[in-house]
mmCIF file of C-alpha atoms and ligand atoms in Angstrom:
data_model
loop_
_atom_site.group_PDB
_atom_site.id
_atom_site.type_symbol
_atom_site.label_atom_id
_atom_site.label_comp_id
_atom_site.label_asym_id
_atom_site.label_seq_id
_atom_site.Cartn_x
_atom_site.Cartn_y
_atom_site.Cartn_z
ATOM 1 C CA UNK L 236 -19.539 -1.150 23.324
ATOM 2 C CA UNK L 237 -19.091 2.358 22.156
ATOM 3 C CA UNK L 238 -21.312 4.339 19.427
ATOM 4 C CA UNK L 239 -19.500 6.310 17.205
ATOM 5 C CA UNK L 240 -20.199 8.498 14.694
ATOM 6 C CA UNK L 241 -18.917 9.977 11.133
ATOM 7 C CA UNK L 242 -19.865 13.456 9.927
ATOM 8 C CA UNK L 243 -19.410 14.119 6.751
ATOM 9 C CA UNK L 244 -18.796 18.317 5.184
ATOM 10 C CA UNK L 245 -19.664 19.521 2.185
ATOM 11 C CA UNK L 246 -20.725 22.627 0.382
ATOM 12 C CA UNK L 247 -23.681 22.894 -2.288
ATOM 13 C CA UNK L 248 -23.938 26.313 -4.522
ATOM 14 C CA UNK L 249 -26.261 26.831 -7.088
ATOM 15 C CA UNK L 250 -23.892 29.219 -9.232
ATOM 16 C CA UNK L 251 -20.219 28.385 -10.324
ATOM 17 C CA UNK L 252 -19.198 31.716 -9.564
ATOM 18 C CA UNK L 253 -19.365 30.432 -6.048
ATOM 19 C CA UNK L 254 -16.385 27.830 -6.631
ATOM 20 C CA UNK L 255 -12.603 29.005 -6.645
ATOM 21 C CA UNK L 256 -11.829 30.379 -10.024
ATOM 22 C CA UNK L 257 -9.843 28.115 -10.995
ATOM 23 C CA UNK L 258 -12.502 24.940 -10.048
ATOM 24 C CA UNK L 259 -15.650 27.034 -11.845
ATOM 25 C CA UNK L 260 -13.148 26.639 -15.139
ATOM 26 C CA UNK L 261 -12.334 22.780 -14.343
ATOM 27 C CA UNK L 262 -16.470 22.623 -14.439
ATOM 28 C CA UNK L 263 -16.319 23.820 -17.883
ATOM 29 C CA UNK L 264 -13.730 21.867 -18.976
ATOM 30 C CA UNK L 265 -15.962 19.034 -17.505
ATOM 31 C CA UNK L 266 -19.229 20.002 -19.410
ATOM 32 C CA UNK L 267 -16.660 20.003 -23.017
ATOM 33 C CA UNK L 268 -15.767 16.797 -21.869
ATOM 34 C CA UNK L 269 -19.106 15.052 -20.829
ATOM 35 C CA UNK L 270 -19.899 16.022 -24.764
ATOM 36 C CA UNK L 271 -16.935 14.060 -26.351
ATOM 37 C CA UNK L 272 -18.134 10.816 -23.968
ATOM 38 C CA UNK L 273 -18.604 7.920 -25.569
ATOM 39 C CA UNK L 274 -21.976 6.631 -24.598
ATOM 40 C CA UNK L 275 -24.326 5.197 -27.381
ATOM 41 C CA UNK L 276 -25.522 2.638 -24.618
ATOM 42 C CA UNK L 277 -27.204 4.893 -21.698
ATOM 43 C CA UNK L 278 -26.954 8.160 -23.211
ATOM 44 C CA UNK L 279 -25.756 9.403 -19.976
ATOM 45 C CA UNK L 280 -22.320 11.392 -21.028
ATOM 46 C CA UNK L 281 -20.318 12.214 -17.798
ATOM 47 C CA UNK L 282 -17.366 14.847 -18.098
ATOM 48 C CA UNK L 283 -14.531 14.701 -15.725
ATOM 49 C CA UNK L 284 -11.882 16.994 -15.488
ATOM 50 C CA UNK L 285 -8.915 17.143 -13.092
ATOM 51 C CA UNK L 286 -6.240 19.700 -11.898
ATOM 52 C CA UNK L 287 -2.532 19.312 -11.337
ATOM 53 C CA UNK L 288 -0.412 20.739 -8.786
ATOM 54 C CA UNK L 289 1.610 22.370 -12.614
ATOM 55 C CA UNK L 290 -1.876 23.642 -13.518
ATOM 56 C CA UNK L 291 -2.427 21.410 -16.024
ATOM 57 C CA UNK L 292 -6.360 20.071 -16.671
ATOM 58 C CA UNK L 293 -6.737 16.621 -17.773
ATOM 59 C CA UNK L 294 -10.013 15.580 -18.436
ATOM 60 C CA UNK L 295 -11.934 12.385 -19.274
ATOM 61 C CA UNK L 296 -15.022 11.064 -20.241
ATOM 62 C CA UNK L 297 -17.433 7.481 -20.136
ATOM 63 C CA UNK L 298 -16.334 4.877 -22.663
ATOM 64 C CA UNK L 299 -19.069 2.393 -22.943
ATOM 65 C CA UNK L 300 -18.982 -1.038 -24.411
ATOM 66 C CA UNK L 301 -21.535 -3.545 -26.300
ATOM 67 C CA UNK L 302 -20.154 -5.536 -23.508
ATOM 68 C CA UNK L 303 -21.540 -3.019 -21.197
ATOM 69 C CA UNK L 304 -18.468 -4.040 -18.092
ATOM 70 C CA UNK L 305 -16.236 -3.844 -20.053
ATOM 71 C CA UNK L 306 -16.531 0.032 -20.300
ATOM 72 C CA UNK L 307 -15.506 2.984 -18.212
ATOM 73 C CA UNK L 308 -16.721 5.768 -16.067
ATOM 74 C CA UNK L 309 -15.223 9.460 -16.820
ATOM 75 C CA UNK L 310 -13.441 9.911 -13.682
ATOM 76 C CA UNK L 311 -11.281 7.062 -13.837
ATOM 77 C CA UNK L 312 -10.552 7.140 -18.052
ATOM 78 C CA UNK L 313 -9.555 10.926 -16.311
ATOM 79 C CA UNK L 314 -7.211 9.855 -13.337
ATOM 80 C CA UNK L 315 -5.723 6.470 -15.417
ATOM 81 C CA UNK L 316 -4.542 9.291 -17.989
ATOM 82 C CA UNK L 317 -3.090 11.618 -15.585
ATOM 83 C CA UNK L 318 -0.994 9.432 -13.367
ATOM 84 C CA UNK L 319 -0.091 7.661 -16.648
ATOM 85 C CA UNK L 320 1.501 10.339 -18.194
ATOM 86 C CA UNK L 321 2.202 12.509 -15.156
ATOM 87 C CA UNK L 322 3.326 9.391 -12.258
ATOM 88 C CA UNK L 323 4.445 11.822 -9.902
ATOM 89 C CA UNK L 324 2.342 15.227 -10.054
ATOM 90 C CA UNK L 325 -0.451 15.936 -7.337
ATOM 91 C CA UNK L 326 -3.977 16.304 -8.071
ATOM 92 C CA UNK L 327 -5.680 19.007 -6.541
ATOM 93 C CA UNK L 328 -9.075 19.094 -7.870
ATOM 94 C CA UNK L 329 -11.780 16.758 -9.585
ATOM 95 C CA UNK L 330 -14.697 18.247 -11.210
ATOM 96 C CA UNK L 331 -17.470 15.898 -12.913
ATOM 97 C CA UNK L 332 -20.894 16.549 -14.322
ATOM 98 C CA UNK L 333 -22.981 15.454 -16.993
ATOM 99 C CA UNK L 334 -24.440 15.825 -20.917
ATOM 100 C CA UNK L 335 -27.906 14.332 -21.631
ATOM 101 C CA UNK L 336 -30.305 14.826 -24.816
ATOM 102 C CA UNK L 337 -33.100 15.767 -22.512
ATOM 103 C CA UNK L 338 -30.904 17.965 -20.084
ATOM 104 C CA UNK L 339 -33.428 16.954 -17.232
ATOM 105 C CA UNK L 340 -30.353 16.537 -15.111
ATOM 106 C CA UNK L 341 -31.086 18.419 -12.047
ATOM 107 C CA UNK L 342 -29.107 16.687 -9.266
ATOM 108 C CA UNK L 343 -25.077 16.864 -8.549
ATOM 109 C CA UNK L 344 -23.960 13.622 -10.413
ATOM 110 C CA UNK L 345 -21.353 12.351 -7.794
ATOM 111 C CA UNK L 346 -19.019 9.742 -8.626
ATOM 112 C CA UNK L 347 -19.891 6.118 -8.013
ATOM 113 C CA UNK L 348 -18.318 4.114 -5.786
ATOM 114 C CA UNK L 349 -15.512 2.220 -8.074
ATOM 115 C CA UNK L 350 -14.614 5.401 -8.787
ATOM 116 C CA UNK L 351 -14.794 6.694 -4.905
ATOM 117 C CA UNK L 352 -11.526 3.986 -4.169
ATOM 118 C CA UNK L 353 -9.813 5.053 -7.062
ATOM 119 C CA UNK L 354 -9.604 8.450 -5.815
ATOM 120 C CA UNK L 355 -9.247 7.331 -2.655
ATOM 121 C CA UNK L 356 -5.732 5.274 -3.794
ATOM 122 C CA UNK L 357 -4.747 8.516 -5.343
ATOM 123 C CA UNK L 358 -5.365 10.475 -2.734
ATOM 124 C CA UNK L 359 -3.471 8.245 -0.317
ATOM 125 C CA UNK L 360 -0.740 7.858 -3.164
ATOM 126 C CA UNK L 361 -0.131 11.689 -2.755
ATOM 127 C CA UNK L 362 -0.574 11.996 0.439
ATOM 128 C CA UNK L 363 -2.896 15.111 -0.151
ATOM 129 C CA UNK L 364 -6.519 15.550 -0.666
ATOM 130 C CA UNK L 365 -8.400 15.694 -3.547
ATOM 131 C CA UNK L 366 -11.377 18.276 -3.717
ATOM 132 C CA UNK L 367 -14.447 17.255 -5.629
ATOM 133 C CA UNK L 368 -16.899 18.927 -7.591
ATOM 134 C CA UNK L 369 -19.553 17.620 -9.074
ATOM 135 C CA UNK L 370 -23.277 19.183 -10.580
ATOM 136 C CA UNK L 371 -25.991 17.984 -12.510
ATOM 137 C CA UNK L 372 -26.876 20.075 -15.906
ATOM 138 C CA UNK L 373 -28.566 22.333 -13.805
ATOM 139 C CA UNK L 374 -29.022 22.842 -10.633
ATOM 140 C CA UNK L 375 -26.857 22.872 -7.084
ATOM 141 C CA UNK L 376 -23.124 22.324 -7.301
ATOM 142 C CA UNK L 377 -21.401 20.318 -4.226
ATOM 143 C CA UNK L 378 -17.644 20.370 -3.310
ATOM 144 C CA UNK L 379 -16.358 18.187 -0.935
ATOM 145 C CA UNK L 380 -12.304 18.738 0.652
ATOM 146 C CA UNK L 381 -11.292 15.708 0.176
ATOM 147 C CA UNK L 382 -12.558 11.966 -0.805
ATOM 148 C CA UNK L 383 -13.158 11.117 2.705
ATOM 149 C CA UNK L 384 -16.372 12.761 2.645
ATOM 150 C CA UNK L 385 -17.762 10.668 0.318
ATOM 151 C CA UNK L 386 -15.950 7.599 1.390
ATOM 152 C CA UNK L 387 -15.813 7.074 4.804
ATOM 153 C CA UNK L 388 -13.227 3.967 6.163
ATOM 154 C CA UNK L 389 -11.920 3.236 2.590
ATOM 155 C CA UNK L 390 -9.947 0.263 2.232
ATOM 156 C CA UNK L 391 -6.366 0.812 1.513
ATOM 157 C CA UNK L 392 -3.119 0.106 1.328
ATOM 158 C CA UNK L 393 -2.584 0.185 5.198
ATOM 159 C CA UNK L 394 -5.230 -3.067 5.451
ATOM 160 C CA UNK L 395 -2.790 -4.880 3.002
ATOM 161 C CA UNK L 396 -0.610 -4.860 5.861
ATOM 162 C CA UNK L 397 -0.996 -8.399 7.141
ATOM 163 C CA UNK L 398 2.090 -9.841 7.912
HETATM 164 N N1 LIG X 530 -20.641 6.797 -15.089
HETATM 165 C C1 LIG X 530 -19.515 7.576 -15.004
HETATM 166 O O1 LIG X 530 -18.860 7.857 -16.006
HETATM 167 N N2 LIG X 530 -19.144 8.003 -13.784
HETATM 168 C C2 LIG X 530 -19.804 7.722 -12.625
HETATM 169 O O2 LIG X 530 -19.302 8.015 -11.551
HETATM 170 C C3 LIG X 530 -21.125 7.092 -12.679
HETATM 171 C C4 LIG X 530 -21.463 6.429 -13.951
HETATM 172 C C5 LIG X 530 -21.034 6.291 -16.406
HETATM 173 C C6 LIG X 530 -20.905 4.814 -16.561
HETATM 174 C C7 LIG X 530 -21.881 4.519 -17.656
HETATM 175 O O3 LIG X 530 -21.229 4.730 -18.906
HETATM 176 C C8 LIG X 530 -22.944 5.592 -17.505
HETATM 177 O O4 LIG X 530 -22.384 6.588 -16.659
HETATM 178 C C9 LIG X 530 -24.239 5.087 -16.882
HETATM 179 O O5 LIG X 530 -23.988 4.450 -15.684
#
């Protein structure tokens, strides 16, 4: 039997300025979005906006439902409209965060774990990372290169592989 081991890298900031220009704006573009979200339920309004290789931003938000399932988080409404409309263009960057009343949001909001594989299909789709960004309303900012970081041994289209 052998032990093994994962590391996982990432970088925390407390100021934007910190990020590549380009990410610090796809944080803002994040924040504009977290306020359009659509979440009457938990009042938690998440803002996700993505990069493409053309430089185009597409961003997306939480769409909640009385039937709470049956709603979505930000960074997937994001990625679903993306590849939608642009099939074959690389993402290079996700940026999330976060809109409350209180603004007692302190801590990076990372992305939950649904959301984890679906960058994780996208990423394998492209066959390039995906660098993520993601802050609370205040507070440190963490970037990670790629999903891998955040989801070690994802399932994918490799395990499908079974006959
Ligand atoms: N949510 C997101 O939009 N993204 C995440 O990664 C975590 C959770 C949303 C789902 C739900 O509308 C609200 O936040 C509370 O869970």
């Amino acid at each position: 039997m052998i032990k093994k081991e994962i590391t996982i890298r990432y970088t925390e900031t407390d100021q934007a300025a910190d990020l590549e220009p380009n990410d610090s704006l796809l944080l803002e573009r994040a924040k504009d979005a977290a306020e359009q979200a659509y979440a009457p339920y938990s009042g938690f309004r998440v803002g996700a906006a993505l990069r493409l290789e053309n430089g185009n931003i597409i961003t997306g938000n939480n769409q909640e439902n009385a039937a709470y399932p049956s709603g979505l988080c930000a960074e997937r409404v994001a990625i679903f409209a993306a590849s939608s409309a642009n099939p074959g263009k690389v993402i290079e960057s996700i940026a999330i965060t976060i809109s409350t009343d209180g603004h007692h949001v302190t801590s990076p909001v990372p992305p939950c774990g649904a959301c984890r594989q679906v960058i994780a299909e996208y990423e394998n789709k492209q066959q390039k990372r995906i660098r993520i960004i993601f802050a609370g309303e205040t507070g440190k900012i963490i970037q990670v290169d790629g999903i891998e970081s955040l989801l070690p041994m994802a399932f994918n289209s490799k395990n499908l592989q079974h006959r």
